Short mmCIF file of N, CA and C in Angstrom, two decimals:
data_model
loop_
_atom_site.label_atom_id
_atom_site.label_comp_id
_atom_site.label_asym_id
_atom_site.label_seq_id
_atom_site.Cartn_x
_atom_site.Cartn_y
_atom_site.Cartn_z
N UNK A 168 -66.50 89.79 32.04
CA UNK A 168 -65.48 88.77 32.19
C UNK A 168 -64.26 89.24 31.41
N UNK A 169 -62.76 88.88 31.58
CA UNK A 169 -61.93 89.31 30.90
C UNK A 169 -60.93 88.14 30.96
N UNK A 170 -60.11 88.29 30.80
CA UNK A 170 -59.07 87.40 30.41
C UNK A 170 -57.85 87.69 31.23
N UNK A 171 -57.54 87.09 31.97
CA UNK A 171 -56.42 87.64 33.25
C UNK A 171 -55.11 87.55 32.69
N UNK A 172 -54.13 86.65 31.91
CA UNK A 172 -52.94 86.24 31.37
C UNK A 172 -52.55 85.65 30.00
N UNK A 173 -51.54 86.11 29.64
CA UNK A 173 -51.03 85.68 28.52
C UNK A 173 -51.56 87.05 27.34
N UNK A 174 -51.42 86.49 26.07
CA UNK A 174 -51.32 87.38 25.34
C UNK A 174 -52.15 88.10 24.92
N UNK A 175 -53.65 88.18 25.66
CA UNK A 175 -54.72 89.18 25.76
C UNK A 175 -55.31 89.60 26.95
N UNK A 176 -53.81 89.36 27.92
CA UNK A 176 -54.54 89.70 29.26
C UNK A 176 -55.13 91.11 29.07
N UNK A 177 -55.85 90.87 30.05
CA UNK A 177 -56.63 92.20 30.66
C UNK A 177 -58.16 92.46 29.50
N UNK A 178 -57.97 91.71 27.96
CA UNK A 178 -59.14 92.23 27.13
C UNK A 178 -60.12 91.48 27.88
N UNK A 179 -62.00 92.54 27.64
CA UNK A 179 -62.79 92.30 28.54
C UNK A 179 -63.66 91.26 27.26
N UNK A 180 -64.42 90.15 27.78
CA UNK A 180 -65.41 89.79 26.35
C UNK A 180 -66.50 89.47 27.33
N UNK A 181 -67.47 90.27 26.47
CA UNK A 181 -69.24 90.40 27.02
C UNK A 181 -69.82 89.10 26.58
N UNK A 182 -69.76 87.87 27.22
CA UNK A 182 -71.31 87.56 26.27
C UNK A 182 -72.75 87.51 27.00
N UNK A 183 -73.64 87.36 25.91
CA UNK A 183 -74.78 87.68 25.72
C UNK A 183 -75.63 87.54 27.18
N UNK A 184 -76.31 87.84 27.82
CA UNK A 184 -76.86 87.99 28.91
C UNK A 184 -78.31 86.61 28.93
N UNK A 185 -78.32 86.55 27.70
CA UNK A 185 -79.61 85.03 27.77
C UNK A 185 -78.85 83.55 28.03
N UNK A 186 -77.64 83.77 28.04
CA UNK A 186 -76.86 82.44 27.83
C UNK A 186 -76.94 81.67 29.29
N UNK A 187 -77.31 80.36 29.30
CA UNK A 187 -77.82 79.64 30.78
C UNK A 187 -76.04 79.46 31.62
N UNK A 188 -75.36 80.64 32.03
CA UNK A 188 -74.12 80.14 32.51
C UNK A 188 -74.37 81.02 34.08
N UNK A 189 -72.97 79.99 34.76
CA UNK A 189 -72.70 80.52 35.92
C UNK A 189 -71.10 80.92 35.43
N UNK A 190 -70.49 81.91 34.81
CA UNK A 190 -69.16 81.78 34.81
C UNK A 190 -68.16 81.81 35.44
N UNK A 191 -67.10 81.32 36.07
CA UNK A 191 -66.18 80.98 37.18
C UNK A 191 -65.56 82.61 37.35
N UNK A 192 -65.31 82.94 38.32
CA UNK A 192 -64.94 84.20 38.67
C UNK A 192 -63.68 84.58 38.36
N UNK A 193 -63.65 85.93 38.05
CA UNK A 193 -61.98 86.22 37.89
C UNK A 193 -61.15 85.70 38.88
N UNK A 194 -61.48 85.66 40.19
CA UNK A 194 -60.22 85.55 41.09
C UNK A 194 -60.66 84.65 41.38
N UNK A 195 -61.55 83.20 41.02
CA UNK A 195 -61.37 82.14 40.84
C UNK A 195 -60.44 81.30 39.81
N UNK A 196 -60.62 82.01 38.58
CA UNK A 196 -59.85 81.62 37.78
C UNK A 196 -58.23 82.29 37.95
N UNK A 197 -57.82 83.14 38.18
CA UNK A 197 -56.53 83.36 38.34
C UNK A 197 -56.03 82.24 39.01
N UNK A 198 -56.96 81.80 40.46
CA UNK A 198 -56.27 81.01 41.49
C UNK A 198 -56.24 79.35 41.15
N UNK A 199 -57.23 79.26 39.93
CA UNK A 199 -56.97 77.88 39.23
C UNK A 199 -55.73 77.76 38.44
N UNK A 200 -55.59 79.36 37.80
CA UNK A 200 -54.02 79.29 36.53
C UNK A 200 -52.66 79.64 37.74
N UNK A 201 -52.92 79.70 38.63
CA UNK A 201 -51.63 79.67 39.69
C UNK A 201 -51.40 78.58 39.71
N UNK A 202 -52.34 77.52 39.99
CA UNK A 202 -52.41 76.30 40.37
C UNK A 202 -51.72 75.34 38.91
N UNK A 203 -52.15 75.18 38.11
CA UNK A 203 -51.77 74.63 36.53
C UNK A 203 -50.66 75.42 36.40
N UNK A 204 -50.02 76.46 36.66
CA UNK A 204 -48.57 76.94 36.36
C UNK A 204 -47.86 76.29 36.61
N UNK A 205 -47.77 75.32 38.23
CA UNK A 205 -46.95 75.04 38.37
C UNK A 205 -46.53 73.64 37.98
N UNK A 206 -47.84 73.02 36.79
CA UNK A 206 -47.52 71.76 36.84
C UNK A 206 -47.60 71.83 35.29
N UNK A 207 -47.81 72.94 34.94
CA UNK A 207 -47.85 72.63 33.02
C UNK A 207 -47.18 73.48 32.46
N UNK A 208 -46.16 73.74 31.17
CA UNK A 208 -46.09 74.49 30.36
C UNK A 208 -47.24 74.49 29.03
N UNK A 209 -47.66 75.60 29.16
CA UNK A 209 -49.17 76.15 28.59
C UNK A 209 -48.92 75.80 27.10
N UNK A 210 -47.64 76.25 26.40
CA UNK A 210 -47.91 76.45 24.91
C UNK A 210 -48.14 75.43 23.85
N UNK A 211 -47.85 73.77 24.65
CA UNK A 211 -47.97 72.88 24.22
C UNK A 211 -49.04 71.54 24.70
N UNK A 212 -50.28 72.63 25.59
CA UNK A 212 -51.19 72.17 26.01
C UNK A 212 -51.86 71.55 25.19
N UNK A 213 -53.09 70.53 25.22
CA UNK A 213 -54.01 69.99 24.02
C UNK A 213 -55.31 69.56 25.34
N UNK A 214 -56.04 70.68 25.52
CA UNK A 214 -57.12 70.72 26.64
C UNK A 214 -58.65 70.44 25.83
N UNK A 215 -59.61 70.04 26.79
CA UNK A 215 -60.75 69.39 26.64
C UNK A 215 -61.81 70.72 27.93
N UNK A 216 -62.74 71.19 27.48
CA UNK A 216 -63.63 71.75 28.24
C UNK A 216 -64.98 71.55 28.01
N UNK A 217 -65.38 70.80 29.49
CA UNK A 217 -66.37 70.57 29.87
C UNK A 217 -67.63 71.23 29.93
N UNK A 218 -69.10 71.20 29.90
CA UNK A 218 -69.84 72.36 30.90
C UNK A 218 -69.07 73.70 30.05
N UNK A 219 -68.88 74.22 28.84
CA UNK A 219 -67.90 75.36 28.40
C UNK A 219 -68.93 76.38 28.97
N UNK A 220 -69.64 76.40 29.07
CA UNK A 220 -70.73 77.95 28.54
C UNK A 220 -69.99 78.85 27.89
N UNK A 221 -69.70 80.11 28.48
CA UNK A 221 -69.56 81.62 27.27
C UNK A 221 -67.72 80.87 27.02
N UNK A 222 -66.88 79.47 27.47
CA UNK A 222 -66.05 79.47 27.00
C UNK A 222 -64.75 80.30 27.71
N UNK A 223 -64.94 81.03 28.66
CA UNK A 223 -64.16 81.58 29.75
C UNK A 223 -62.73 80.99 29.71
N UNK A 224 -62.71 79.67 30.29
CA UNK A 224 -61.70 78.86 30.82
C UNK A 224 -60.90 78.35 29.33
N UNK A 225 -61.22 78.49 28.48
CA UNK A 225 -60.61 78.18 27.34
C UNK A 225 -60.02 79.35 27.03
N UNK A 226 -60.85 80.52 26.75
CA UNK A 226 -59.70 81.55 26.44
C UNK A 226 -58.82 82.11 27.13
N UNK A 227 -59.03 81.44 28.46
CA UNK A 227 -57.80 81.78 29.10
C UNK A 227 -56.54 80.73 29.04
N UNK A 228 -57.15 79.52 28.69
CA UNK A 228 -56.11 78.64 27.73
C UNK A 228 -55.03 78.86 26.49
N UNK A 229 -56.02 79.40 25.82
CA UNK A 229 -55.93 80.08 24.50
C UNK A 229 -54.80 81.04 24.46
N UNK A 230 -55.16 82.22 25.59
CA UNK A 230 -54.59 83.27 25.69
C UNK A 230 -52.75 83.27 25.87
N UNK A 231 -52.82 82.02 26.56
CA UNK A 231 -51.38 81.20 26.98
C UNK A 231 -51.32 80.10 26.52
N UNK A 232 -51.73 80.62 24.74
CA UNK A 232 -51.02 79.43 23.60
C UNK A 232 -51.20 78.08 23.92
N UNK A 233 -52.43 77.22 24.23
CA UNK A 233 -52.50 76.31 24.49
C UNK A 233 -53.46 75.48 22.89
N UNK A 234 -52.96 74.60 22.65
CA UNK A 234 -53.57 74.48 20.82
C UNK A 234 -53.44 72.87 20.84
N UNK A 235 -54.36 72.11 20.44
CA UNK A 235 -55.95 72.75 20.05
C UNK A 235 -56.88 72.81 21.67
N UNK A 236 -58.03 73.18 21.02
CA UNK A 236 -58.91 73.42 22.51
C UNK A 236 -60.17 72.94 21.98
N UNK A 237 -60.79 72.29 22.72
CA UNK A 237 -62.08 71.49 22.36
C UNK A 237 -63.28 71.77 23.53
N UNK A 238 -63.77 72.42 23.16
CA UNK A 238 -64.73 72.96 24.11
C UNK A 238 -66.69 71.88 23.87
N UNK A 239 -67.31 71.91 24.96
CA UNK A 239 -68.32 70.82 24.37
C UNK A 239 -69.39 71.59 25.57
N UNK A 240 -70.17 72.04 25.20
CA UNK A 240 -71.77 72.28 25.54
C UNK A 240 -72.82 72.20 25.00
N UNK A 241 -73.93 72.06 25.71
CA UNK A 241 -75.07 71.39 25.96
C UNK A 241 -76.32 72.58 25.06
N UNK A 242 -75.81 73.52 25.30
CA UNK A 242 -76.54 75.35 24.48
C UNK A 242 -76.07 75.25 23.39
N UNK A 243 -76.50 75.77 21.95
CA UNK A 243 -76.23 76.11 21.05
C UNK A 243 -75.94 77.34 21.45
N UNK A 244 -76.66 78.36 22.02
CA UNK A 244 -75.81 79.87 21.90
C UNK A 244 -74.60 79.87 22.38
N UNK A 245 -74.55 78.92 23.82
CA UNK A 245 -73.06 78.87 24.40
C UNK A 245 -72.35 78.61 23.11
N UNK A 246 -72.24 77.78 22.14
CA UNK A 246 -71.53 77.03 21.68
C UNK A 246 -71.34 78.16 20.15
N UNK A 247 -72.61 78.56 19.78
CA UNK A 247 -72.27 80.05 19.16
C UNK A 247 -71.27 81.08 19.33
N UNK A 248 -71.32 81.96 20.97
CA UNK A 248 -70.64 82.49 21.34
C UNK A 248 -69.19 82.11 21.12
N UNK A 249 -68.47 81.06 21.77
CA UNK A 249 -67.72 80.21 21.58
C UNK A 249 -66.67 80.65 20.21
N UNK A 250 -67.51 79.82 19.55
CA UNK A 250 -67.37 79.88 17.82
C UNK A 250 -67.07 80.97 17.30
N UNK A 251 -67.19 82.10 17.56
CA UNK A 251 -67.17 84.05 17.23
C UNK A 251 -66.88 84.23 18.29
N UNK A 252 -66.25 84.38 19.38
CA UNK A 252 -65.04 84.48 20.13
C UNK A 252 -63.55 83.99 19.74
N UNK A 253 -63.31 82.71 19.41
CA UNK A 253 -62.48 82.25 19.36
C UNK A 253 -61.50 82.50 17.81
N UNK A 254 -63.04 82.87 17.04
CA UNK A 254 -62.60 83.46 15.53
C UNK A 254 -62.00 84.79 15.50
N UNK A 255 -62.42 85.89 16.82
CA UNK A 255 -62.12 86.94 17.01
C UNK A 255 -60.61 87.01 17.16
N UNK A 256 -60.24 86.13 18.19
CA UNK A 256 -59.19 86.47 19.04
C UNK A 256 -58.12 85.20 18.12
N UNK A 257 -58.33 84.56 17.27
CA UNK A 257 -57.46 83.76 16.30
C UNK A 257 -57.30 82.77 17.48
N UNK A 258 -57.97 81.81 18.15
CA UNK A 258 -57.82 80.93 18.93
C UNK A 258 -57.99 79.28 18.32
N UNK A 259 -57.32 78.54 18.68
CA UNK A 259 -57.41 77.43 18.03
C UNK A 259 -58.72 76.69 19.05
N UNK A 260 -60.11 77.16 19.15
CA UNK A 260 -60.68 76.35 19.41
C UNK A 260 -61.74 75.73 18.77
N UNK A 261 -62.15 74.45 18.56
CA UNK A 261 -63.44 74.09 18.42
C UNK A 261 -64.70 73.48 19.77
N UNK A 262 -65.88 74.03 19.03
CA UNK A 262 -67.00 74.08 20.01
C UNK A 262 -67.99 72.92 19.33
N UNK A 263 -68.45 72.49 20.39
CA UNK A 263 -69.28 71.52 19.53
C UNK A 263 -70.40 71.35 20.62
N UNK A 264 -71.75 71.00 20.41
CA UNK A 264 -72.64 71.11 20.82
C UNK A 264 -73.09 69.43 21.07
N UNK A 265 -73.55 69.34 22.64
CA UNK A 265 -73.42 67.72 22.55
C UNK A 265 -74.33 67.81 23.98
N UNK A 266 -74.47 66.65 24.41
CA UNK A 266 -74.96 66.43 25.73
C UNK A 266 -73.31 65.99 26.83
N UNK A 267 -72.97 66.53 27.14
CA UNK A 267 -71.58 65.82 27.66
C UNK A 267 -71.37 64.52 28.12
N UNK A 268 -72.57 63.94 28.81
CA UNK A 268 -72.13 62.38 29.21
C UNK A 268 -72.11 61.65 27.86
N UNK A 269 -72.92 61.87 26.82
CA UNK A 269 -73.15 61.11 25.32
C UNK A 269 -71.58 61.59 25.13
N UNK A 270 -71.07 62.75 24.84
CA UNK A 270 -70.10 62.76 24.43
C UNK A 270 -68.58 62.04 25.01
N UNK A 271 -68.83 62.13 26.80
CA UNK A 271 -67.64 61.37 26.80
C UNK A 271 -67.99 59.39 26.69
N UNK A 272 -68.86 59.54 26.54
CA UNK A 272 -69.50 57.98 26.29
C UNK A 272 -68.92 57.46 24.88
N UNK A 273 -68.83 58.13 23.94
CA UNK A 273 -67.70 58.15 22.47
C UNK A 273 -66.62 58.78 22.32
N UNK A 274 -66.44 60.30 23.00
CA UNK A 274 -65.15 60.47 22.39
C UNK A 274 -64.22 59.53 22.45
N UNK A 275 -62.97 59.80 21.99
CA UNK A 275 -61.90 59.02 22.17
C UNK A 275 -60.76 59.58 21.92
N UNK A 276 -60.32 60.95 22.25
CA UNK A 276 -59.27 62.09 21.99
C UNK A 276 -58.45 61.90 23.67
N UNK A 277 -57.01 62.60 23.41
CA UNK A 277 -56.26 62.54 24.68
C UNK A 277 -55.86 63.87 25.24
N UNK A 278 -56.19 64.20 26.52
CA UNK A 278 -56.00 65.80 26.82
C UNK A 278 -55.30 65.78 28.07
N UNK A 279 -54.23 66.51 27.56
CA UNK A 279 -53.43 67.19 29.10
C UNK A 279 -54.23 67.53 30.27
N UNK A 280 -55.14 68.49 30.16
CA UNK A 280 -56.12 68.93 30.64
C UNK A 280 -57.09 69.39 30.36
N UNK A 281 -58.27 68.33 31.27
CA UNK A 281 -59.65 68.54 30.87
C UNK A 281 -60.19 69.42 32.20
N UNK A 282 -61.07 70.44 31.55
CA UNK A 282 -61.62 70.98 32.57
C UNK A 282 -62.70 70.81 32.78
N UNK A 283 -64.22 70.54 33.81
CA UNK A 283 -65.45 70.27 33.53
C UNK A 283 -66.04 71.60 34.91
N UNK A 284 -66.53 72.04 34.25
CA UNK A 284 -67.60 73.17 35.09
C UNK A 284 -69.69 72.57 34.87
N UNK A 285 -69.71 71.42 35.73
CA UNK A 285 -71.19 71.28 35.36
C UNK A 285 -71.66 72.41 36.38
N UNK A 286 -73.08 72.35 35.91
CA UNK A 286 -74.15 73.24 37.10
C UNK A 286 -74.32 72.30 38.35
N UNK A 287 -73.86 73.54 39.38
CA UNK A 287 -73.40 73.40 40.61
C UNK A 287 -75.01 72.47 41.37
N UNK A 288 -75.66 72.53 40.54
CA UNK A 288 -76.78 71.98 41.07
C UNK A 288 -77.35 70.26 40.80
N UNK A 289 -76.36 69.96 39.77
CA UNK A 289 -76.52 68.70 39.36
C UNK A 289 -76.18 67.63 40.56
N UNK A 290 -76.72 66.60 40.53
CA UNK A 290 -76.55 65.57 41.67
C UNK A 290 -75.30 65.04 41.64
N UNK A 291 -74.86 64.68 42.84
CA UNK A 291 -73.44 64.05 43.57
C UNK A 291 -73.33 62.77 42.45
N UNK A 292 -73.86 61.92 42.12
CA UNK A 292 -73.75 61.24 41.22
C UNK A 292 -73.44 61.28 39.88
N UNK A 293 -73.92 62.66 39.08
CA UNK A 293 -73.45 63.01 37.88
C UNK A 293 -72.25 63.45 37.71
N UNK A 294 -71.73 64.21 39.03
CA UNK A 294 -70.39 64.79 38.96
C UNK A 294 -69.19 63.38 39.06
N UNK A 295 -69.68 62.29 39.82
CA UNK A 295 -68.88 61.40 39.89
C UNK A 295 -68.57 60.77 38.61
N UNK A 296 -69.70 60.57 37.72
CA UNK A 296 -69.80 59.83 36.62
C UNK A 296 -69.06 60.50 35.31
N UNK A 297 -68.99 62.02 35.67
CA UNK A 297 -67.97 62.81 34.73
C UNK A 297 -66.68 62.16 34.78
N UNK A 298 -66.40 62.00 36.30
CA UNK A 298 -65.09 61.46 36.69
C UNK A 298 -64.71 60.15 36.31
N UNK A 299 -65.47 59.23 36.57
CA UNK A 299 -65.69 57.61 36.19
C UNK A 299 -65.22 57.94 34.34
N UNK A 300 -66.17 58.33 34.14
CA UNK A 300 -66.37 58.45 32.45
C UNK A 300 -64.74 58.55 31.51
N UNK A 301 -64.43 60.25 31.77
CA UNK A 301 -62.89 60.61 31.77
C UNK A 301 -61.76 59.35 32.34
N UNK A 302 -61.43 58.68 33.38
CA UNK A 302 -60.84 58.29 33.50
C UNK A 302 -60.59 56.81 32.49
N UNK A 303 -62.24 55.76 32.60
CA UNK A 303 -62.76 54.89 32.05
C UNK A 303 -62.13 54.68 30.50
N UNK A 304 -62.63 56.02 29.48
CA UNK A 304 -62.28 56.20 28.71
C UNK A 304 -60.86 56.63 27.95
N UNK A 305 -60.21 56.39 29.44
CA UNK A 305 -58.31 57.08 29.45
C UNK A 305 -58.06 58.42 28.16
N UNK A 306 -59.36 59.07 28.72
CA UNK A 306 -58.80 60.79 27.75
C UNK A 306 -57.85 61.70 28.61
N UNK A 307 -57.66 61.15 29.20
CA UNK A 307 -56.13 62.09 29.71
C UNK A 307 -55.18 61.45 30.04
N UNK A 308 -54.25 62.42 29.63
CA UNK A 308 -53.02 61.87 29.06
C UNK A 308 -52.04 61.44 30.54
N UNK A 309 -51.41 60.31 30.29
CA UNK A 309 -50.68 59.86 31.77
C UNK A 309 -49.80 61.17 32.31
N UNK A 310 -50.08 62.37 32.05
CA UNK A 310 -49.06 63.18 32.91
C UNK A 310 -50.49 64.36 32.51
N UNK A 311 -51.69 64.10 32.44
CA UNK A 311 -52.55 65.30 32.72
C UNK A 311 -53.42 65.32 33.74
N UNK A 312 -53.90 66.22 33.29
CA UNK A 312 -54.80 66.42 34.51
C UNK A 312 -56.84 66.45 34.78
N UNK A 313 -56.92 66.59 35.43
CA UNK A 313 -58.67 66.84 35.30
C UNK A 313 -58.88 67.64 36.51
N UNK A 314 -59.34 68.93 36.40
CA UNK A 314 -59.99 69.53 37.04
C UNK A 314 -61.60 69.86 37.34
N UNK A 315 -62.08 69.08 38.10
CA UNK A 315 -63.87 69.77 38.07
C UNK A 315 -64.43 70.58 39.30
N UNK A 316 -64.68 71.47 38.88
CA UNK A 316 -65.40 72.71 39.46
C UNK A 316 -66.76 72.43 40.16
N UNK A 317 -66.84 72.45 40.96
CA UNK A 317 -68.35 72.25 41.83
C UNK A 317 -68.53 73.23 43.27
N UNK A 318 -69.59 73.06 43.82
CA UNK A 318 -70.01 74.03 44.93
C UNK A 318 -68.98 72.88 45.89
N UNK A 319 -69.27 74.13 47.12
CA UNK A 319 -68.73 72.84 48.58
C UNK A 319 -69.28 71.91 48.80
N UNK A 320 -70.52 71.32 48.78
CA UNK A 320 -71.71 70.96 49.13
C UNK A 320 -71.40 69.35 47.94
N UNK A 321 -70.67 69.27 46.71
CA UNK A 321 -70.20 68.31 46.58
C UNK A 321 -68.79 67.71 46.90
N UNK A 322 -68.68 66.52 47.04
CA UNK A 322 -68.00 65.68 47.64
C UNK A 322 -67.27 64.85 46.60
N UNK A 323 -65.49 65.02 46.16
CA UNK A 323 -65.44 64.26 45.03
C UNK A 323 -63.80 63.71 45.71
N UNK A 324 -63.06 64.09 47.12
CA UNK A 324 -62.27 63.68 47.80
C UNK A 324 -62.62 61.68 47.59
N UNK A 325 -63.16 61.13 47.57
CA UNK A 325 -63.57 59.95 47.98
C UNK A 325 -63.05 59.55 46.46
N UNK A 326 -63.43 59.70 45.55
CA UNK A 326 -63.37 59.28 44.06
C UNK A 326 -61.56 58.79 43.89
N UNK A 327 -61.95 57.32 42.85
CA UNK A 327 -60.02 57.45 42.58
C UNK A 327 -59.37 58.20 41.89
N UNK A 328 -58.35 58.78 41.40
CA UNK A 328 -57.38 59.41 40.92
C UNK A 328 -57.51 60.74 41.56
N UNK A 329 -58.15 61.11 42.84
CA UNK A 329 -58.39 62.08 43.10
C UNK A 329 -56.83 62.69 43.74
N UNK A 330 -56.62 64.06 43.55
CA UNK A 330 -55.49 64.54 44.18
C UNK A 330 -55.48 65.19 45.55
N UNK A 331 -56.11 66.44 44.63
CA UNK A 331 -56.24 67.68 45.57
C UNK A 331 -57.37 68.53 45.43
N UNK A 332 -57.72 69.34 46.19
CA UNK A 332 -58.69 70.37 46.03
C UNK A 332 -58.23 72.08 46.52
N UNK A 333 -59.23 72.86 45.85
CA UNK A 333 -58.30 74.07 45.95
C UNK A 333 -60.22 74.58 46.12
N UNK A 334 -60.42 75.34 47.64
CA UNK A 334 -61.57 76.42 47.74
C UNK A 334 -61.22 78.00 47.39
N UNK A 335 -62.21 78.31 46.75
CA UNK A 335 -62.41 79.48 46.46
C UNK A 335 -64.11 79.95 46.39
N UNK A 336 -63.91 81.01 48.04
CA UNK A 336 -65.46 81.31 48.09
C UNK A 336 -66.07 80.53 48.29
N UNK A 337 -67.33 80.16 46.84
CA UNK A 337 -68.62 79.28 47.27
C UNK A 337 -67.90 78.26 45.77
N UNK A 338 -66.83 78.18 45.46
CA UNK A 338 -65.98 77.80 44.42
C UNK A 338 -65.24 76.38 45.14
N UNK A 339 -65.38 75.16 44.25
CA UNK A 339 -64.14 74.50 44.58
C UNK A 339 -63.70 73.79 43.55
N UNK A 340 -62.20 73.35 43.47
CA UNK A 340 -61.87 72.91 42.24
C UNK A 340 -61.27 71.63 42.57
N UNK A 341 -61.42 70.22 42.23
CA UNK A 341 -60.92 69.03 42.50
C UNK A 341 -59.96 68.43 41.39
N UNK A 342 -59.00 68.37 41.88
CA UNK A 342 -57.84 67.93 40.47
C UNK A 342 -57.79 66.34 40.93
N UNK A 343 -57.61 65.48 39.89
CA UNK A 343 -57.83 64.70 39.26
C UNK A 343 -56.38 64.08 38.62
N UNK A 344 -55.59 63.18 39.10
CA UNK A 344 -54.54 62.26 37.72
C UNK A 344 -54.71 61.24 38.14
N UNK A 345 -53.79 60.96 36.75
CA UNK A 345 -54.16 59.60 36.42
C UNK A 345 -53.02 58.56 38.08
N UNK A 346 -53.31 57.32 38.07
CA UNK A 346 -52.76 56.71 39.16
C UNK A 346 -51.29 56.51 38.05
N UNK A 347 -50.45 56.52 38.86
CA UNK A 347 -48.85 56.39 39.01
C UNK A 347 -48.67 54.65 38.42
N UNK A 348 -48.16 54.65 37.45
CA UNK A 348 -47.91 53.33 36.77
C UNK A 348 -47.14 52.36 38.25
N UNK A 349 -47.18 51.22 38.04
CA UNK A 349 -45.96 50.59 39.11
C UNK A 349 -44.54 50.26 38.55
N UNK A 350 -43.72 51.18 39.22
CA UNK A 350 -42.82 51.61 38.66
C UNK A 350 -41.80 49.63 38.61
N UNK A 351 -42.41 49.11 39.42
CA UNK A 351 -41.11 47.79 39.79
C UNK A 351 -41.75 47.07 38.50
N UNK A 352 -42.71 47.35 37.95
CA UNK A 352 -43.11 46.03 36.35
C UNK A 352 -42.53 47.20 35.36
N UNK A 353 -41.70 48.42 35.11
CA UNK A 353 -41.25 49.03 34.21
C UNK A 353 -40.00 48.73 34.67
N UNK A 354 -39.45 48.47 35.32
CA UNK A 354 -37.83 48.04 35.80
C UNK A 354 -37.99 46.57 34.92
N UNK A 355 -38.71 45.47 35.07
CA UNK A 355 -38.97 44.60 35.07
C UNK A 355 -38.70 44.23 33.25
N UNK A 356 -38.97 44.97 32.56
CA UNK A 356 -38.87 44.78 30.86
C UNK A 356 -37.93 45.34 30.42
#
């Protein structure tokens, strides 16, 4: 895996081969940071990652100065790796080891963009409830975003705040904002 942009493009980082991940592909991920280019400036990002495993999608956050970064998996080694990656490369992230629905069931932090990569195998229902959860809990910020990563085979077009979707391969990515305030009760005060 390597790091496609910003200020360590191109460095490669190995991790460990026991770690339970599927990691999102290079030319999946390029075609997700095409996508977030055009709607974010990176250096003043404050992102949330889902499902992290080896942490991929963060250091490519990272890499394009995005501070702080909060990464949350379910593995202690993922969350190891993580931790001595991010120390390597002077990244502002923290990793924390959690069950993710417990965690968005308490957090209470606000993120430009949250990213969630569960296993592509989890039921149509859990992926919704990521979505329910995030929104429920208003952790993103009225001008961010939520992206979740799933096979074709789930279905998250139907869900509210849903936007858009972007395929890649056996890859798809569903973006996520928040609904549009009504603009005639802000005229109104």
């Amino acid at each position: 895996m390597r790091i496609i942009s910003g200020k360590y493009k191109g460095r490669r980082i190995t991790p460990p081969k026991n770690l339970p991940v599927r990691p999102t592909t290079d030319m999946s991920k390029e075609a997700l940071f095409n996508v977030l280019n055009n709607h974010f400036n990176f250096s003043e990002l404050k992102v949330l990652e889902l499902f992290a495993g080896t942490g991929s999608i963060s250091y490519e956050f990272g890499s394009r100065g995005c501070s702080p970064i909060l990464c949350v998996d379910g593995d202690m080694g993922c969350v190891n790796f993580i931790k001595k990656t991010a120390k390597e490369f002077e990244f502002d992230i923290t990793a924390i080891k959690s069950d993710v629905f417990k965690f968005l069931e308490k957090h209470s932090g606000n993120y430009d963009i949250i990213f969630a990569d569960p296993p592509y195998g989890m039921e149509q229902k859990e992926f919704e409830k990521i979505v329910e959860l995030i929104f429920e809990r208003e952790l993103l910020d009225e001008e961010g975003m939520l992206v979740v990563e799933h096979s074709k085979y789930t279905k998250l077009d139907q869900m509210p705040n849903y936007s858009f979707q972007k395929n890649y391969g056996g890859s798809v990515f569903s973006f996520f904002v928040p609904k549009l305030r009504d603009e005639s009760k802000e005229d109104e005060g």
